[in-house]
PDB file of C-alpha atoms in Angstrom:
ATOM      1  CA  UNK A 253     -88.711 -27.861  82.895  1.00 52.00           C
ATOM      2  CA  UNK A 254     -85.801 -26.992  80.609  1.00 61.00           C
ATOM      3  CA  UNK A 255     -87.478 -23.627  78.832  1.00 70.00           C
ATOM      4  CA  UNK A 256     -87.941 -25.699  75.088  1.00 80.00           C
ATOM      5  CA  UNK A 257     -91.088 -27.471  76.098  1.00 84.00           C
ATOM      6  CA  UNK A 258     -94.188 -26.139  73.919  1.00 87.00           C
ATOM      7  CA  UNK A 259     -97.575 -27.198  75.539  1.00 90.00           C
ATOM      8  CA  UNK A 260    -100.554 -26.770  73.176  1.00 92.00           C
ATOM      9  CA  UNK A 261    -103.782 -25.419  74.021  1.00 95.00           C
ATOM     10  CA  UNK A 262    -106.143 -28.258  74.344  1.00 96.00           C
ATOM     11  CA  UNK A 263    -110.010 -27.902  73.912  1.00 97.00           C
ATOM     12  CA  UNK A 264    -112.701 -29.601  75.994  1.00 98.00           C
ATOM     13  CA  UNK A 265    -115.981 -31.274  73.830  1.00 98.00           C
ATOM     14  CA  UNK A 266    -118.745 -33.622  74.423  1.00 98.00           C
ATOM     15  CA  UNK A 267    -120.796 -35.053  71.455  1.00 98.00           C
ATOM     16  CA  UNK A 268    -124.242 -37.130  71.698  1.00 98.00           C
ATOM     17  CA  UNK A 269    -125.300 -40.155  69.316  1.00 98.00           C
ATOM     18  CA  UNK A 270    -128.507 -40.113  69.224  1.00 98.00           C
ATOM     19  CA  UNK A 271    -130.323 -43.668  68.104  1.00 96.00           C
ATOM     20  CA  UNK A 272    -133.778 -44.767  68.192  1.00 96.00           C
ATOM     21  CA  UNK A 273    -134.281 -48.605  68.760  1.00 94.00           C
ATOM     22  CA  UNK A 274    -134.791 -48.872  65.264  1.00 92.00           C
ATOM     23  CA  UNK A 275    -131.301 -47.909  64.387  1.00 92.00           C
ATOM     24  CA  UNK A 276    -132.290 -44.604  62.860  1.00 96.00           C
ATOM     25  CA  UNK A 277    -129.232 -41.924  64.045  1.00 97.00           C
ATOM     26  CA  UNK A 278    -129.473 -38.099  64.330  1.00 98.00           C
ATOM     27  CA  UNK A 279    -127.486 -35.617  63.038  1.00 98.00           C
ATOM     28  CA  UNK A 280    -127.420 -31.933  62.358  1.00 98.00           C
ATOM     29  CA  UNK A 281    -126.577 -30.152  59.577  1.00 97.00           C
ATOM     30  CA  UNK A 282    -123.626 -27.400  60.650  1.00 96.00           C
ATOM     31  CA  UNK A 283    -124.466 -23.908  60.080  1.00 95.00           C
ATOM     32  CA  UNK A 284    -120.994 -22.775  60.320  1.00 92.00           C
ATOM     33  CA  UNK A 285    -117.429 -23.425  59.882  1.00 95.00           C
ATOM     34  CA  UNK A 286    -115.774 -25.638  60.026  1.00 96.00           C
ATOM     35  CA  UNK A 287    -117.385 -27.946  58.332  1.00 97.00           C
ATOM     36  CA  UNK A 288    -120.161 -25.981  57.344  1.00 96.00           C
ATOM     37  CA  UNK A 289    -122.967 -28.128  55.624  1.00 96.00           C
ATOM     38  CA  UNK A 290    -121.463 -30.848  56.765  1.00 97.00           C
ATOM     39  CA  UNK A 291    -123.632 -33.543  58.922  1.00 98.00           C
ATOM     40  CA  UNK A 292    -122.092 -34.321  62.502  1.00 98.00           C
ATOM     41  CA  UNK A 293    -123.296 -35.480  66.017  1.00 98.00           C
ATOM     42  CA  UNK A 294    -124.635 -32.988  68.173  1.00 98.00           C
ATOM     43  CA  UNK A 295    -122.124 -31.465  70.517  1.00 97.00           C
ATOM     44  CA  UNK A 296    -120.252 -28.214  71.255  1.00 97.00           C
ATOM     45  CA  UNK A 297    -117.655 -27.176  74.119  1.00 97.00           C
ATOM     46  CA  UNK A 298    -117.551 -27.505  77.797  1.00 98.00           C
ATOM     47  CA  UNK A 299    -118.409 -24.481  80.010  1.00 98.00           C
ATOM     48  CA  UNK A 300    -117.485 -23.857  82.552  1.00 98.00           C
ATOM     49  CA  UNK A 301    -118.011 -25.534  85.818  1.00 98.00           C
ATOM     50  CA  UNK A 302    -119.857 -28.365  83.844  1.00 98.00           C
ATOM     51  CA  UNK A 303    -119.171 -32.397  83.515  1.00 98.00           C
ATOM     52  CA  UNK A 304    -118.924 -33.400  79.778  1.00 98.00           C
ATOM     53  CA  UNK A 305    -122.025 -35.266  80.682  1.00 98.00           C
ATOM     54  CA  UNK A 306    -123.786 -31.906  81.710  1.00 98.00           C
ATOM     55  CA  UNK A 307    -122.452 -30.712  78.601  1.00 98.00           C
ATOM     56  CA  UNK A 308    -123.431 -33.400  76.070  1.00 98.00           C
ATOM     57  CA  UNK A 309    -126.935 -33.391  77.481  1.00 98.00           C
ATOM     58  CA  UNK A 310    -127.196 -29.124  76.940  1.00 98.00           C
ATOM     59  CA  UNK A 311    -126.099 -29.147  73.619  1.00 98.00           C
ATOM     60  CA  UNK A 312    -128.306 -31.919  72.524  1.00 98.00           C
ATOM     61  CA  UNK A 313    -130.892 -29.809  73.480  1.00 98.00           C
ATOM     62  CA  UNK A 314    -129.743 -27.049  72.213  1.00 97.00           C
ATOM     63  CA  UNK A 315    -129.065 -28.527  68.476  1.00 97.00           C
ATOM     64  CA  UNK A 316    -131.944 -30.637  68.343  1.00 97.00           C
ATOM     65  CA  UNK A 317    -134.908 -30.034  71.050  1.00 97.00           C
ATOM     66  CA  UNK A 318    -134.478 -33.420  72.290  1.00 98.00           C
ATOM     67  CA  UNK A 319    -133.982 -33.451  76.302  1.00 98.00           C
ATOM     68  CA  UNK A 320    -132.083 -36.549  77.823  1.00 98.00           C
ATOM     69  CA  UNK A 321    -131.043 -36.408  81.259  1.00 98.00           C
ATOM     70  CA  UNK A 322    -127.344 -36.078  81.945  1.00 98.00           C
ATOM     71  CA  UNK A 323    -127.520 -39.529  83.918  1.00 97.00           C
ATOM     72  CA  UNK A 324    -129.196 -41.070  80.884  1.00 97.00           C
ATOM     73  CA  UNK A 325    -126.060 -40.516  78.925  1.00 98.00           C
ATOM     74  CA  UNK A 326    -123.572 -43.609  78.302  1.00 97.00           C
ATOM     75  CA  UNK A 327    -120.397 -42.760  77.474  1.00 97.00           C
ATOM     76  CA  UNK A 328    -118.715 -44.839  74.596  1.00 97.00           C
ATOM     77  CA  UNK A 329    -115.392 -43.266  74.114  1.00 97.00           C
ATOM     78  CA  UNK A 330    -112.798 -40.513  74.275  1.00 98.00           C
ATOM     79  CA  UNK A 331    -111.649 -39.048  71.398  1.00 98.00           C
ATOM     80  CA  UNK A 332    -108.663 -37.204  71.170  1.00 98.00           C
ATOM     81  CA  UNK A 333    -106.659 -37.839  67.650  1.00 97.00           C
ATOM     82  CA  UNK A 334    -104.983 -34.879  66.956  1.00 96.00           C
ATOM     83  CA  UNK A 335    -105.749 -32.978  64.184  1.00 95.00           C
ATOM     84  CA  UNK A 336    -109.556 -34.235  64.531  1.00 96.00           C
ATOM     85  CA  UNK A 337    -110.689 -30.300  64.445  1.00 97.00           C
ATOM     86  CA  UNK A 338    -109.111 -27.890  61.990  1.00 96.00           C
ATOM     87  CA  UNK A 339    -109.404 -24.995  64.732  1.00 96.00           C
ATOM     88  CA  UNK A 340    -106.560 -26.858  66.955  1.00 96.00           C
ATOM     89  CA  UNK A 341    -106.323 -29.319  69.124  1.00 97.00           C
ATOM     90  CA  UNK A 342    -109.990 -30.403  70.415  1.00 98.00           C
ATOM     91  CA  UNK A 343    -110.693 -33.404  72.714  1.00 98.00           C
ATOM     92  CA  UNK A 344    -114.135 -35.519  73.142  1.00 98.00           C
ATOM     93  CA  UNK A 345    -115.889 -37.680  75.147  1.00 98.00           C
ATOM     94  CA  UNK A 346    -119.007 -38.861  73.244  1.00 98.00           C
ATOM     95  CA  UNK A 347    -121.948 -40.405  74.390  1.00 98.00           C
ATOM     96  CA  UNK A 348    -125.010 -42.729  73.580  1.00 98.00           C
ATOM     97  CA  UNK A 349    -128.517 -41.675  74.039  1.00 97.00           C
ATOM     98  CA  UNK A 350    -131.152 -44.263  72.845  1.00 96.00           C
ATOM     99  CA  UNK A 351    -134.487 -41.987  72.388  1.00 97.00           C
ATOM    100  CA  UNK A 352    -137.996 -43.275  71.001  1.00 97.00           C
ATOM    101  CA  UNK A 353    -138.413 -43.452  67.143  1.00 93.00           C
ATOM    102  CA  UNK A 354    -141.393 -40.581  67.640  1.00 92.00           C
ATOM    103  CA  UNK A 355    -139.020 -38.313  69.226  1.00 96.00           C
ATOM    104  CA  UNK A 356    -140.058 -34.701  68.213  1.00 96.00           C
ATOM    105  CA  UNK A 357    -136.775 -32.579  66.478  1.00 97.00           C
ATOM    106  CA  UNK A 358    -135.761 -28.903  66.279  1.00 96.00           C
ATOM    107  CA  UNK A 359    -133.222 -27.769  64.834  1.00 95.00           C
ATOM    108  CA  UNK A 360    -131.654 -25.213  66.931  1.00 92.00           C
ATOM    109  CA  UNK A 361    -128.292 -22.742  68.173  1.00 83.00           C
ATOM    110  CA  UNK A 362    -125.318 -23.694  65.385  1.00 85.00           C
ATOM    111  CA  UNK A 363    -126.997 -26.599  63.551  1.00 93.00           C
ATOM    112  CA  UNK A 364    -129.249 -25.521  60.198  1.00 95.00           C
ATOM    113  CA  UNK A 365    -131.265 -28.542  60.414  1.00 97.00           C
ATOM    114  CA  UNK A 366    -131.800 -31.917  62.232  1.00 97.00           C
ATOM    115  CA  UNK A 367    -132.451 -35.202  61.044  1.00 97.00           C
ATOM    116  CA  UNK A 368    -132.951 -38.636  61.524  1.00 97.00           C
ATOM    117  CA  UNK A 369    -130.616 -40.928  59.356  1.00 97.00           C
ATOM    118  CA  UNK A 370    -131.100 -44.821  59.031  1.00 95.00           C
ATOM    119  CA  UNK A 371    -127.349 -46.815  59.712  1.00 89.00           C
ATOM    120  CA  UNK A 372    -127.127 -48.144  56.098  1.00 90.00           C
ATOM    121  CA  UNK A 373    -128.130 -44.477  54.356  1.00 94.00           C
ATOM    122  CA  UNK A 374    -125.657 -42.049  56.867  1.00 94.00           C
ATOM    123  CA  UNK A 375    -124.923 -39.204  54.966  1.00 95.00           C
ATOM    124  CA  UNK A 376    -121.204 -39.831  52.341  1.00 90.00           C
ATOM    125  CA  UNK A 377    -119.522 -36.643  54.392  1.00 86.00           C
ATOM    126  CA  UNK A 378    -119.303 -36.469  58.044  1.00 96.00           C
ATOM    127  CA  UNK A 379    -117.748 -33.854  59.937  1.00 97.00           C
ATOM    128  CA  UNK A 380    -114.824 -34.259  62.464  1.00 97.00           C
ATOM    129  CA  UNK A 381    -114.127 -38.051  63.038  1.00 97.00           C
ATOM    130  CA  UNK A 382    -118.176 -38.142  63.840  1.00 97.00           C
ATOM    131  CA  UNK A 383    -118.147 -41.229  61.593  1.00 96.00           C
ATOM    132  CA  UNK A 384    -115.923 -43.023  63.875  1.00 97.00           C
ATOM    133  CA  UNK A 385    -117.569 -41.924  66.913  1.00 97.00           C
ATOM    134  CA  UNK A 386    -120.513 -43.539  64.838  1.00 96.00           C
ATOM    135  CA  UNK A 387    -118.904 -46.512  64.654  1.00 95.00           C
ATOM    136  CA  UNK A 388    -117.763 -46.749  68.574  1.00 96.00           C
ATOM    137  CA  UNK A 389    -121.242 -46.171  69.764  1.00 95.00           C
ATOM    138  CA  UNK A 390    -122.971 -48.614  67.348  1.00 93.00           C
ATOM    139  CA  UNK A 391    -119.811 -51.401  68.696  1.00 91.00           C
ATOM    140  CA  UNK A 392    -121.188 -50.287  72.131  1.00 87.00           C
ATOM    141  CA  UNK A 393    -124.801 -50.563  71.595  1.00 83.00           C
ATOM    142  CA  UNK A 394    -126.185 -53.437  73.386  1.00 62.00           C
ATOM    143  CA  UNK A 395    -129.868 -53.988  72.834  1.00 54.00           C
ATOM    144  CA  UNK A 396    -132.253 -55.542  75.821  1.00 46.00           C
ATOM    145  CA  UNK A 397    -132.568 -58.256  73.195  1.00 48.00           C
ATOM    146  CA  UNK A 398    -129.053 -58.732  72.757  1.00 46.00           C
ATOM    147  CA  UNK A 399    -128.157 -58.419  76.390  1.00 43.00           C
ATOM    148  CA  UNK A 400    -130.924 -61.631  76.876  1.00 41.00           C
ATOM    149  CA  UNK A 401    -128.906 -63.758  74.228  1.00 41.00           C
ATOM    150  CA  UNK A 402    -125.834 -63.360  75.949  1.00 40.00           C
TER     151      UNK A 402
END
């Protein structure tokens, strides 16, 4: 090391798509900044001692009531472009969770409120680069239907 190398802090993440096998997709409203009142996945940092799939599965649960198992979760992508986050350099790994359409929602910890969100009506401003993750996990969604056809 020569003394002139800058290292940046890097932040850990994990964010959850949520779909029902309709193709409805929820999202919580942020209560805070950045991107307060803006719509985005659920998600939040990595504690501690935890997987990102530990992670992803707590803060679902913690935004929105809605309890997946960690094991349950697919992942469908890291994401790591910098500048993604305002606050500094943050980096993801997302993951699918395909839930029933009657799943029960509450919003809960930093979001305002939760909703469900059809693919063809998502709301015009997404937080973050959630509408790409959006667009990884519904590349990566494979129906049981689909999967027969192939």
């Amino acid at each position: 090391m020569t003394g002139t190398e800058t290292y940046e802090t890097i932040r850990y993440t994990a964010d959850v798509v949520v779909l029902t096998p309709g193709g409805d997709f929820l999202l919580i409203e942020r209560d805070w900044p950045p991107y307060e009142g803006h719509w985005a996945c659920a998600g939040g940092h990595v504690d501690p001692g935890e997987t990102s799939r530990q992670a992803a599965a707590r803060e679902l649960a913690e935004e929105t009531g809605v309890h997946v198992a960690a094991g349950d979760l697919r992942q469908i992508g890291v994401f790591d472009q910098p500048g993604r986050d305002p606050r500094g350099r943050y980096v993801t790994v997302a993951y699918l969770a395909v839930v029933p359409a009657d799943t029960p929602i509450v919003a809960g910890d930093d979001a305002r409120t939760a909703r469900w969100w059809p693919l063809n009506d998502l709301p015009k401003q997404l937080a973050f680069d959630h509408a790409q993750i959006l667009s990884a996990a519904v590349a990566a969604h494979v129906t049981p239907e689909q999967e027969s056809t192939r």
